[in-house]
Coordinates of C-alpha atoms in Angstrom, one line a residue:
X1 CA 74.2 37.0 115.6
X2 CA 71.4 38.3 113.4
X3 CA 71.9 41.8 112.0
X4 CA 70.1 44.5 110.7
X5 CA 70.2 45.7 106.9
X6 CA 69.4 49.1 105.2
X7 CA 69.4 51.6 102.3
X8 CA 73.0 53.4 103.1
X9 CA 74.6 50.9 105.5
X10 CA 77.3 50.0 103.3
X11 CA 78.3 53.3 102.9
X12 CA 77.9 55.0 106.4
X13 CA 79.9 51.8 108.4
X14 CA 82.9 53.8 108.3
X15 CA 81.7 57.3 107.6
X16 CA 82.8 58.4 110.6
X17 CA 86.4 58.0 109.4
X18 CA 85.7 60.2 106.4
X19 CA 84.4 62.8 108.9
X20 CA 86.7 66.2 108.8
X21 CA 88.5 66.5 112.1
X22 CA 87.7 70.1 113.2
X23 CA 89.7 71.7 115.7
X24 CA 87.1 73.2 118.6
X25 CA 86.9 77.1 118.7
X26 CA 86.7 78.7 122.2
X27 CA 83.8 81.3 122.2
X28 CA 83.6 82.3 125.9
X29 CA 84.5 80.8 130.0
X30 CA 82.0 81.6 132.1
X31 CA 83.0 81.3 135.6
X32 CA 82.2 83.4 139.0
X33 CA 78.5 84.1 137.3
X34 CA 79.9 85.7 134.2
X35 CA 81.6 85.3 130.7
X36 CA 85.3 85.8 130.6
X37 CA 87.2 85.3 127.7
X38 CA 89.9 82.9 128.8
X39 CA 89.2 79.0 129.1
X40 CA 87.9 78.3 132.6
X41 CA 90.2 74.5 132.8
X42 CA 87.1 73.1 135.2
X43 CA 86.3 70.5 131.7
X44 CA 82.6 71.5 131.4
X45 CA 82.1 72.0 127.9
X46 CA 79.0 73.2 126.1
X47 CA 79.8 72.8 122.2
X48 CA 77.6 74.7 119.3
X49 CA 77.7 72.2 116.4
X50 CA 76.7 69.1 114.2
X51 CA 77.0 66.3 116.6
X52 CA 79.0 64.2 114.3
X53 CA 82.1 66.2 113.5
X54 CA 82.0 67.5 117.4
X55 CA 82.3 63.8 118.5
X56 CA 85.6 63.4 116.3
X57 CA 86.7 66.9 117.3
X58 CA 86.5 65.7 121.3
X59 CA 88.7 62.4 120.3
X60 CA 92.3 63.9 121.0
X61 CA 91.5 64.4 124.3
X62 CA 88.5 62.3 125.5
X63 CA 88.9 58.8 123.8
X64 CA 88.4 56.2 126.4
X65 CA 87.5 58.8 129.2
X66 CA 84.0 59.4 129.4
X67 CA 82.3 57.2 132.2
X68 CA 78.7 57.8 131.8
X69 CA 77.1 58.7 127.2
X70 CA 73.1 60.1 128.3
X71 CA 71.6 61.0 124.5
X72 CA 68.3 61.4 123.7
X73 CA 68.2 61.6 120.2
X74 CA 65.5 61.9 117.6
X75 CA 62.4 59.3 118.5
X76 CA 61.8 59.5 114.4
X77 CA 57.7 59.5 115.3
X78 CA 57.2 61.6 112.0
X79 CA 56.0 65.3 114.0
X80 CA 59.8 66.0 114.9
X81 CA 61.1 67.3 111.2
X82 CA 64.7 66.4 112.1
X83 CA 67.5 67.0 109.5
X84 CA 69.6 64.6 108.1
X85 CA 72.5 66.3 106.7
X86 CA 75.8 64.1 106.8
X87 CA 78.0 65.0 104.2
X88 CA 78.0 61.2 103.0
X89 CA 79.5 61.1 99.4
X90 CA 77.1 58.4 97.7
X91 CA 74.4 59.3 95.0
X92 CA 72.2 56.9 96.7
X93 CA 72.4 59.0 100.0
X94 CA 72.9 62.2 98.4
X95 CA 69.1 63.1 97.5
X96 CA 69.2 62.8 101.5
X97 CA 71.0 65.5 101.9
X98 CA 69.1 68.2 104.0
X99 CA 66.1 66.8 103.6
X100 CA 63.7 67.0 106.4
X101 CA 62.9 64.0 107.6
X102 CA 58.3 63.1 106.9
X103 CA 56.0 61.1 108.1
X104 CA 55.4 57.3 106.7
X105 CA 53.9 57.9 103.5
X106 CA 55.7 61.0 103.1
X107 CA 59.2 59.6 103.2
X108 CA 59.2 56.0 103.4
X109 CA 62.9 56.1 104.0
X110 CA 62.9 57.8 106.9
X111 CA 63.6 54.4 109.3
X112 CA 66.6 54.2 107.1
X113 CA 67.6 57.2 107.7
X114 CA 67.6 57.5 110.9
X115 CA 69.5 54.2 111.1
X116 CA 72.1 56.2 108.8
X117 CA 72.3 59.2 110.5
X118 CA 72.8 57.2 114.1
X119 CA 75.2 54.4 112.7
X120 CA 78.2 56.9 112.5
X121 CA 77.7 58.6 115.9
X122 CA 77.5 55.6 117.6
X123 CA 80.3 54.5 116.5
X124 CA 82.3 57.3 117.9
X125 CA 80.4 57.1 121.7
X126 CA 81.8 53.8 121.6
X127 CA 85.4 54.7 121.2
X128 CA 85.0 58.2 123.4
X129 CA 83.4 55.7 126.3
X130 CA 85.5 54.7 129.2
X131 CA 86.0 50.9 129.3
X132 CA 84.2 51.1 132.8
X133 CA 81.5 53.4 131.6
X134 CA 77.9 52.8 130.1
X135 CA 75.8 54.3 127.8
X136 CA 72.0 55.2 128.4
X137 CA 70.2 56.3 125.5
X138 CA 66.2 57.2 125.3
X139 CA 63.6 56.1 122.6
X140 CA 60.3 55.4 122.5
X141 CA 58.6 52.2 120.3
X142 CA 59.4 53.6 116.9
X143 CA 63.1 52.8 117.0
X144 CA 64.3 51.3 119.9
X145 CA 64.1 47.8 118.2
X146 CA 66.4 48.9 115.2
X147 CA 68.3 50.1 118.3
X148 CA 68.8 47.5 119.7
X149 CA 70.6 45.9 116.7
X150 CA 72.9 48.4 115.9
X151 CA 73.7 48.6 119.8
X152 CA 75.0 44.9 119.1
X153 CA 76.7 45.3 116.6
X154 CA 78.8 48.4 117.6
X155 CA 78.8 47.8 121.1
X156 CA 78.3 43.9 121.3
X157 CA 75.3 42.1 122.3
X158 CA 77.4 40.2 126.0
X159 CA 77.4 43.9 126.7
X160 CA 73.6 44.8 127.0
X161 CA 72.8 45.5 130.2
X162 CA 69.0 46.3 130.4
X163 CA 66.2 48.2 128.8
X164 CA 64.5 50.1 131.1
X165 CA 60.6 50.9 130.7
X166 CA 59.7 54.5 131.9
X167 CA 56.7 55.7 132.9
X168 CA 57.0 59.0 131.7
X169 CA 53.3 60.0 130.8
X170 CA 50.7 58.6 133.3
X171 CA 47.9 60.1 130.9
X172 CA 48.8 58.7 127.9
X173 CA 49.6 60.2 124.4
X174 CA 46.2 61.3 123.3
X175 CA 47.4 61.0 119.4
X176 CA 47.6 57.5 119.7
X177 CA 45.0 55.3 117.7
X178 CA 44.7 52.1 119.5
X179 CA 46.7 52.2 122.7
X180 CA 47.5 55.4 124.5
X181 CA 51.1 55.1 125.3
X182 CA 52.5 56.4 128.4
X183 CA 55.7 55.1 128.5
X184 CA 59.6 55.1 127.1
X185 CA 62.8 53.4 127.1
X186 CA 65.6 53.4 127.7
X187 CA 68.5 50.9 126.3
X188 CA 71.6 50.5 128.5
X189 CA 74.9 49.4 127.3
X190 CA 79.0 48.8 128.7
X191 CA 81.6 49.5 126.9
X192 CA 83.2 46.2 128.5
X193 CA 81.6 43.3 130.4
X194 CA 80.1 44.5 133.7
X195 CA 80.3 42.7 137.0
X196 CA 76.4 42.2 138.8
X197 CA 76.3 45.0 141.1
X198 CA 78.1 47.7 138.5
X199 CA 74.9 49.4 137.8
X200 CA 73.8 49.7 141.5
X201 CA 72.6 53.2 142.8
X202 CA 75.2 54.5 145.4
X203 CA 75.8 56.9 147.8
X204 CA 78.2 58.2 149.5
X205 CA 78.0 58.2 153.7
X206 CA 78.1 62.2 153.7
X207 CA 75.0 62.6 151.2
X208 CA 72.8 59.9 153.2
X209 CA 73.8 61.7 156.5
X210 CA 71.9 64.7 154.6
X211 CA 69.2 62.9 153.6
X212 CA 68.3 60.3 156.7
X213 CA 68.6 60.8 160.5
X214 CA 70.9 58.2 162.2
X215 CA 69.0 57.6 165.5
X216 CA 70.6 54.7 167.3
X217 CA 73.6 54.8 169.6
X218 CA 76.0 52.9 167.4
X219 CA 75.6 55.6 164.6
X220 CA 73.0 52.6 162.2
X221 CA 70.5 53.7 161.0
X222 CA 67.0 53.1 163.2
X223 CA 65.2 50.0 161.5
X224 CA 61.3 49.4 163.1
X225 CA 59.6 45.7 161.9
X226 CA 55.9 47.2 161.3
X227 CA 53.6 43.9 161.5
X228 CA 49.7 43.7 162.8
X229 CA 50.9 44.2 166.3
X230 CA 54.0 45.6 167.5
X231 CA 55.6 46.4 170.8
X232 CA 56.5 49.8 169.5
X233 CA 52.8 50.3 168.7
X234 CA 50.8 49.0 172.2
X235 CA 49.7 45.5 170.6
X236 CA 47.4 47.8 168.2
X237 CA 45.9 45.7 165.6
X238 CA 47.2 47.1 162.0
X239 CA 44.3 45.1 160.0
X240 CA 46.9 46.5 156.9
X241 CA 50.1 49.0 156.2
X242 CA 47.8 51.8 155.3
X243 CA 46.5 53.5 158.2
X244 CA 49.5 56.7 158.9
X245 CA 51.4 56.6 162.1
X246 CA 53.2 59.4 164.3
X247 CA 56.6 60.3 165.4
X248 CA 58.5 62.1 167.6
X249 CA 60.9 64.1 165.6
X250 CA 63.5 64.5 168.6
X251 CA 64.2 60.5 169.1
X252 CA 62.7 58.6 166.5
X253 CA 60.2 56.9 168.4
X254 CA 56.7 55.8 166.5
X255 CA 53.1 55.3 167.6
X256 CA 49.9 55.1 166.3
X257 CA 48.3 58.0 168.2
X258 CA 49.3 62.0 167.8
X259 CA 50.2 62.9 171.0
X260 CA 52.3 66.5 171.8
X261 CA 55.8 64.3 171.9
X262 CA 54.7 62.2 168.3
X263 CA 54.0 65.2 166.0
X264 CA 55.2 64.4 162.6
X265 CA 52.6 62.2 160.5
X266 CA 53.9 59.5 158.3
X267 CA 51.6 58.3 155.1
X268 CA 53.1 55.2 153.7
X269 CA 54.8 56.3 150.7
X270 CA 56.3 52.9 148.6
X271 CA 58.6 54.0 145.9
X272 CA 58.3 50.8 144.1
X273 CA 54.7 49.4 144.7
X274 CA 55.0 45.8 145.5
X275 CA 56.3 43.7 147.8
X276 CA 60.2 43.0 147.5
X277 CA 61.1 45.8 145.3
X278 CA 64.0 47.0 147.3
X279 CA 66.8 44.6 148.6
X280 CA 69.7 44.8 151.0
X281 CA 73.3 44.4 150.4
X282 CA 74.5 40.9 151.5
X283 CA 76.5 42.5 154.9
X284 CA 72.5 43.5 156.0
X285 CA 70.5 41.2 154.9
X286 CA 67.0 41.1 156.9
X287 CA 63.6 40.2 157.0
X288 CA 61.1 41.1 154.0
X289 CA 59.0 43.1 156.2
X290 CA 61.3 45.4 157.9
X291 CA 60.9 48.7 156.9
X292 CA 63.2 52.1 157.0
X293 CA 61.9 55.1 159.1
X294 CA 64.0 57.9 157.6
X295 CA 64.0 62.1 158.2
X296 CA 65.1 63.6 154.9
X297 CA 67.0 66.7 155.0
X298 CA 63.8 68.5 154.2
X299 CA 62.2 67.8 157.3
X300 CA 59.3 64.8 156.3
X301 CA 59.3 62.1 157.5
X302 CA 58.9 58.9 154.7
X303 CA 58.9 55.5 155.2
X304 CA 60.9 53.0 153.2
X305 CA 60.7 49.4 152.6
X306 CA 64.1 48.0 152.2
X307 CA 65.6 51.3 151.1
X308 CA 69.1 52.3 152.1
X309 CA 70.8 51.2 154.8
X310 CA 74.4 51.9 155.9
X311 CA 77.1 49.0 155.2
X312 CA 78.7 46.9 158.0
X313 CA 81.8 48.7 157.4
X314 CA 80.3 52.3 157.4
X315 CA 81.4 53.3 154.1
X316 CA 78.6 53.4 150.6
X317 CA 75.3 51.8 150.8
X318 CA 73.5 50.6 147.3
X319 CA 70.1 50.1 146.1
X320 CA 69.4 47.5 143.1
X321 CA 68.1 48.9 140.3
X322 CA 65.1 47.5 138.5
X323 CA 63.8 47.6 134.8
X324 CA 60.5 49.5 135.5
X325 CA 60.8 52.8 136.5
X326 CA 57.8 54.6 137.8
X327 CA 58.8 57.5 139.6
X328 CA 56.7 60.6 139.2
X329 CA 59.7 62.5 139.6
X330 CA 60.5 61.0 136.2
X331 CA 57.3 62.3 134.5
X332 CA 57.6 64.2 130.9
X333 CA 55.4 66.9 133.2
X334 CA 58.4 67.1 135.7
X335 CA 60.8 67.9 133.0
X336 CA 58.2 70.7 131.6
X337 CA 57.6 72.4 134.7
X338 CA 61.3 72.6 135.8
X339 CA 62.2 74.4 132.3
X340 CA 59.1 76.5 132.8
X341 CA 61.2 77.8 136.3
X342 CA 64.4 78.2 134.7
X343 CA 62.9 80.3 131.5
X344 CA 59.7 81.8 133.2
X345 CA 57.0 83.0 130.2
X346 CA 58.4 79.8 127.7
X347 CA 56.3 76.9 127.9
X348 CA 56.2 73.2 126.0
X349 CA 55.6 74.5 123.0
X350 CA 58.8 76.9 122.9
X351 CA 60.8 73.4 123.7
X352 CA 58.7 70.0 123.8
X353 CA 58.9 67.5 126.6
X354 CA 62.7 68.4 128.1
X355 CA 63.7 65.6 129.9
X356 CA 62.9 65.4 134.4
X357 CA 66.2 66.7 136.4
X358 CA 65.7 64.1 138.5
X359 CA 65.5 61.4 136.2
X360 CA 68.8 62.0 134.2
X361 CA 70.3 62.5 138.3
X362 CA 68.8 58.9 138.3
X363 CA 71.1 58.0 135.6
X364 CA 73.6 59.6 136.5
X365 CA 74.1 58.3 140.1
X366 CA 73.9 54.5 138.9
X367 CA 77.2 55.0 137.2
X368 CA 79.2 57.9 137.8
X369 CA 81.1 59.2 141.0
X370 CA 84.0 61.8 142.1
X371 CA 85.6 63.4 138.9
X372 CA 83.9 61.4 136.3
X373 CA 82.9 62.5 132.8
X374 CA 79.2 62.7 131.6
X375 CA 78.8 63.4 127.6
X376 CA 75.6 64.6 126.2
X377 CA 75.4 64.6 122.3
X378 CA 72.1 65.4 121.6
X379 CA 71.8 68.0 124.6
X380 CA 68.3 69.8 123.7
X381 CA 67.8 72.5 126.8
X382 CA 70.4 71.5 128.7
X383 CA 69.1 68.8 131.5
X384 CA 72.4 66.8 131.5
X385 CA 74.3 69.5 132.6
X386 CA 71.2 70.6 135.4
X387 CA 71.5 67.3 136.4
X388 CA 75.2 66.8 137.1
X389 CA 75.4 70.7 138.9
X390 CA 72.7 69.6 141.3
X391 CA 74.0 65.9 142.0
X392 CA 77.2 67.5 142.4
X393 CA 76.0 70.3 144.9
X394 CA 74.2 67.2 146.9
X395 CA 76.9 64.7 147.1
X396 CA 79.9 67.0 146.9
X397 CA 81.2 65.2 143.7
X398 CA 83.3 66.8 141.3
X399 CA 81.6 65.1 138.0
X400 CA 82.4 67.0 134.5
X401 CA 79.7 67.5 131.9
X402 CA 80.3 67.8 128.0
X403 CA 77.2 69.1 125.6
X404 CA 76.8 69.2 122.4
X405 CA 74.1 70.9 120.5
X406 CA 73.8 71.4 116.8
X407 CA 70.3 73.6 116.7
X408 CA 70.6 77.9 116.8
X409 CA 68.9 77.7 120.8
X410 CA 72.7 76.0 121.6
X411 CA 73.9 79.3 123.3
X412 CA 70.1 81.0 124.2
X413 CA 68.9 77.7 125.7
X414 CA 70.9 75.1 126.4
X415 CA 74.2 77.3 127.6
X416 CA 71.8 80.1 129.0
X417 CA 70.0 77.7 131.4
X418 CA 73.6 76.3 132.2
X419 CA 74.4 79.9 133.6
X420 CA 71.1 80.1 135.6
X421 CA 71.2 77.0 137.2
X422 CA 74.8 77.9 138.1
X423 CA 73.9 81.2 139.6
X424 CA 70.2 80.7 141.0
X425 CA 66.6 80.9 139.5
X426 CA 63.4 81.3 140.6
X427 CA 63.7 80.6 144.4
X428 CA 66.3 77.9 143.6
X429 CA 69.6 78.7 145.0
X430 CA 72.4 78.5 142.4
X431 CA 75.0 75.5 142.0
X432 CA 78.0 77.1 141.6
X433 CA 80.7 76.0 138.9
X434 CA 82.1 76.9 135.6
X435 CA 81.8 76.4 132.0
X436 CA 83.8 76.9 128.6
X437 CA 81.3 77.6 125.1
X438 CA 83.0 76.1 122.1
X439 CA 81.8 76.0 118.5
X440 CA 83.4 73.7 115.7
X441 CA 86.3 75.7 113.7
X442 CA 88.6 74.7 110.9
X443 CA 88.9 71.3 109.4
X444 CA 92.9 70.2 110.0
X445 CA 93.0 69.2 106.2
X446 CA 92.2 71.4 103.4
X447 CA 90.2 69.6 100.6
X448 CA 93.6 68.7 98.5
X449 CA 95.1 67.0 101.5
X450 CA 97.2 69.6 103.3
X451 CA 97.6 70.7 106.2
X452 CA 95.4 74.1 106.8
X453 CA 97.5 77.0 108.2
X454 CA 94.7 78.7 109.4
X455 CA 95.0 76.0 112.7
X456 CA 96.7 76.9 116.0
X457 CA 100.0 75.0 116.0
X458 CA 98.9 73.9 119.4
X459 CA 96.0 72.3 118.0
X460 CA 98.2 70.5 115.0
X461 CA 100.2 69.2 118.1
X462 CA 97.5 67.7 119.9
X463 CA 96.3 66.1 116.8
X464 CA 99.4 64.5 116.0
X465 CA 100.3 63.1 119.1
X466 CA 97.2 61.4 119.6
X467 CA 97.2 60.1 116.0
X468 CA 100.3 58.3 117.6
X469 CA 99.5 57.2 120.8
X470 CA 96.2 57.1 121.1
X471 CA 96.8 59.9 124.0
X472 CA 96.2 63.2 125.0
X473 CA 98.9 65.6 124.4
X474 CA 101.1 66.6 127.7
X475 CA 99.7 69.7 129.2
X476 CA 104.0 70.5 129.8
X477 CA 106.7 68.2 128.5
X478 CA 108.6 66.9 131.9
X479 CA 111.8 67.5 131.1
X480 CA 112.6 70.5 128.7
X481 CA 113.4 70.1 124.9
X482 CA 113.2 71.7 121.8
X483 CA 110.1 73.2 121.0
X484 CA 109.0 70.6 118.5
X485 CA 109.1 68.0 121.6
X486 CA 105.8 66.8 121.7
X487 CA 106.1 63.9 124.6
X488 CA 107.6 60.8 125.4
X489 CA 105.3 57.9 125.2
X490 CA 106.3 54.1 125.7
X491 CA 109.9 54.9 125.4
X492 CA 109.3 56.8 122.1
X493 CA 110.0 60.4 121.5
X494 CA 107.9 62.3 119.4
X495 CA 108.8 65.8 117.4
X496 CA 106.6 68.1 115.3
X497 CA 109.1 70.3 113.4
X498 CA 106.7 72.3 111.5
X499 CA 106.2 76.2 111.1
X500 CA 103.5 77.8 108.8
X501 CA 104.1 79.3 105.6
X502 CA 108.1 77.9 105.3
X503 CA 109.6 74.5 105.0
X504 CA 111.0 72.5 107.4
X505 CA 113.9 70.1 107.4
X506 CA 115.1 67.4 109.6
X507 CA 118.6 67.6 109.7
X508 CA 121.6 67.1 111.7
X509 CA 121.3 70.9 113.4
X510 CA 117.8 70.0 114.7
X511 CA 119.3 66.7 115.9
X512 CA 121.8 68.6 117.7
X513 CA 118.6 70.8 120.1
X514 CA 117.1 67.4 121.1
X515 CA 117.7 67.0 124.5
X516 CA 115.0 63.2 125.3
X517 CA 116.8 60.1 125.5
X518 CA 114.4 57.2 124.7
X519 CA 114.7 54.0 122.8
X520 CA 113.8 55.7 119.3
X521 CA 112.2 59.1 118.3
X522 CA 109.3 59.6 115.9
X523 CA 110.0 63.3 113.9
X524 CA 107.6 65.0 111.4
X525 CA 109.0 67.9 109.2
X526 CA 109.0 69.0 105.8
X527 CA 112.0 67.7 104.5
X528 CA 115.1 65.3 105.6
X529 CA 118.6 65.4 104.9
X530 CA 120.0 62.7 106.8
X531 CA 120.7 59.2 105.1
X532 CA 118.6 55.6 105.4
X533 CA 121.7 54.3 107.5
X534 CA 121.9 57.2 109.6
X535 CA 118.4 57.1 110.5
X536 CA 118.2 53.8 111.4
X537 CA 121.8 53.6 113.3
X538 CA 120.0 56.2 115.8
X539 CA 116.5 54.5 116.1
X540 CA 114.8 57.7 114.1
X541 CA 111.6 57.6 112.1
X542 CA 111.3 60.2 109.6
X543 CA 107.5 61.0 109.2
X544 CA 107.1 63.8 106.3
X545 CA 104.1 66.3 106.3
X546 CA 102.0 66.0 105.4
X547 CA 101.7 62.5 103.5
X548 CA 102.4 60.8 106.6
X549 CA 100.3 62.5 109.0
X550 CA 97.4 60.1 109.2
X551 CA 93.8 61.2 108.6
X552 CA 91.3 59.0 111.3

């Protein structure tokens, strides 16, 4: 497989394991449309802080858990002035350091460090991503090439799934010298190989109940063949598909004259353009020019070719999903507008070109469902989290967002239009839901290698048993111990004997308070007493700290 070389690479490959694991700082719940000061438990997390060491911070908890990664990171065109500012140890990489990032010309290293600066994060989306989740990640042409190769490398090529083209700017970037570009991208990777239909948009029977009329005895939904002549139209000649036609809103009946029964007027509106754009599932299979008379819950009337359709069996239906999205609801204009609601008097110069609502729901709905996760790393104003509140107000999921912002705005943008959305703005009625406001605390090790007393015990706890399992820590041990118990994993009980500011020592007294039986036990303390043969006669480990408290 061909891969992709740069100034730094040798010494950022691993970076993220030299990262300080810092333990996350609750600032604030807000729940019932205010702050409170205790942690609201609903897992929507907004977190104030580099990017990098917030990733690692989330690992204890969130490894392996998060089913849908949306980023939009830095697009590297030269105007943006991002910071790299990784604390990478190198003299090569040091003269980097906080350094804002130029135009070519003015820092010809900027492409490599952009690769730098992306390498290590990227690295840590792949381990928190679930090994059924996807990651979707926007660029436009300046880096999504390079992209593309560190994607295969950290991800795997087999596990590219598409790139999608967006049109997000039907004008055109006026800057531009040859070409005015109106579009973006956006790259699409699994964490694991995905079967065909894994990316297909669902939706769930009670959301399309809210969104089309079923109008046929049998509870289907009302399908009408619309060719030159039709018996539902007279035998009137349609010379084409153009000309609007008329229907009665009470049973779903159509003609090609307004009458006092046919009062609604339907405009062909084709979400995709050309013919064959949207298919069936295999159980409804039908004829390429059937079409989809629908009612939305708003009240119009629009016509679908081959949109959805309820299954045989009366449970999901699915769309395909296609590489060319054109959707004005997608525009850069859409995403402008809708912050322009939620912060009246700010415009796109107070925060460029947020990203359309509806577009990240887009994203959103092709892979997630129920309780699942969505993490946003580079989260900007905050659309992520807009996104998932209304998706889960429309389809009465219970999906979990997790932000994380590194710039000042992270609590007076991106948490404040969290809180808005949640209670109402504008005329839009609020979502409902809860939050918790984090921002990145102590480092578990001090610079010499100890462990940093300054740290919740309950935080050294979590840190340790995930070190060892790979798991999150038990919210309650189920069966009551010492308190050192930590949790019993794979037959294996674990114990942190530790206190700050005194010694510890495993001895035969703290033997005598365990009260787990499992096949061996794992215990950390200060000190041990107990002899090699005795240890190993009663299947115990003896794990000092903190020398043997690993470092990841």
């Amino acid at each position: 497989m061909p891969t992709l070389h740069w100034i730094g690479k040798d010494k950022v490959t691993n970076h993220h394991l030299d990262v300080p694991f810092r333990v996350l700082e609750h600032g604030y719940g807000f729940a019932n449309g205010k702050q409170v000061p205790t942690e609201t438990q609903t897992g929507n997390r907004i977190i104030h802080g580099d990017n990098l060491e917030a990733l690692k911070a989330l690992l204890p908890v969130y490894e392996g858990k998060i089913k849908c990664i949306y980023i939009d990171p830095p697009y590297n065109t030269g105007n943006e002035g991002w910071v790299y500012n990784d604390n990478v140890n190198d003299p090569r990489l040091k003269k980097w350091l906080h350094e804002v990032v130029g135009k070519e010309g003015e820092d010809l290293s900027r492409h490599d460090k952009w690769l730098c600066m992306m390498y290590p994060r990227l690295k840590l989306l792949h381990k928190l991503l679930a090994d059924d989740g996807a990651i979707f990640i926007s660029l436009d042409e300046v880096e999504t090439t390079h992209l593309r190769c560190l994607m295969n490398e950290i991800f795997g090529e087999p596990n590219f799934i598409a790139q999608i083209t967006l049109l997000c700017n039907p004008k055109g970037r006026s800057q531009d010298k040859y070409f005015s570009t109106n579009h973006e991208y956006i790259t699409i990777y699994s964490k694991t190989k995905k079967e065909k239909d894994s990316f297909s948009l669902v939706k769930s029977d009670n959301l399309v109940e809210k969104e089309y009329k079923l109008v046929d005895s049998d509870g289907r939904y009302r399908l009408l063949e619309l060719r030159n002549t039709h018996r539902e139209f007279g035998k009137t000649n349609r010379p084409n598909l153009f000309y609007p036609f008329y229907v009665n809103p009470n049973n779903g009946k159509v003609t090609l004259n307004k009458d006092t029964e046919h009062t609604i007027e339907v405009l062909p509106i084709w979400p995709d353009g050309f013919e064959g754009c949207w298919t069936w599932g295999t159980e409804l299979a039908i004829k390429d020019n059937t079409l989809l008379v629908a009612l939305k819950k708003s009240g119009r009337w629009k016509i679908f070719r081959k949109s959805y359709a309820a299954a045989a069996d009366g449970s999901n239906v699915k769309k395909k999903l296609f590489t060319i999205w054109q959707d004005a609801r997608f525009y850069t204009e859409k995403g402008q507008s809708a912050f322009g609601e939620v912060f009246p008097g700010l415009n796109k110069n107070d925060f460029p070109q947020p990203k359309s609502i509806d577009l990240i729901k887009e994203i959103i709905s092709t892979s997630t469902s129920g309780n699942d996760i969505i993490l946003d790393s580079f989260a900007g104003s905050g659309t992520t989290a807009h996104a998932v509140l209304n998706l889960n107000k429309e389809d009465g999921g219970n999906r979990k967002f997790i932000l994380i912002e590194m710039e000042p705005y992270a609590e007076t943008i991106t948490a404040e239009r969290v809180k808005r959305v949640i209670n109402g703005y504008a005329s839009k009625e609020g979502t409902g839901g809860a939050f918790d406001y984090y921002t990145l605390g102590e480092p578990i090790f001090t610079a010499e290698g100890s462990l940093n007393e300054a740290i919740p015990v309950k935080e050294l706890r979590r840190y340790i048993f995930f070190t060892e399992t790979r798991q999150p820590l038990p919210h309650t041990p189920k069966n009551k111990d010492n308190p050192s118990f930590l949790g019993l994993h794979n037959q294996t009980a674990y114990y942190f004997f530790y206190e700050a500011g005194r010694a510890t020592t495993l001895d035969h007294d703290f033997l005598a308070t365990i009260r787990t039986k499992a096949e061996e036990y794992i215990i950390y303390a200060d000190n041990c007493t107990l002899t090699h043969e005795y240890l190993t006669m009663y299947a115990i480990r003896f794990k000092k700290i903190p020398r043997d408290i690993v470092q990841f």
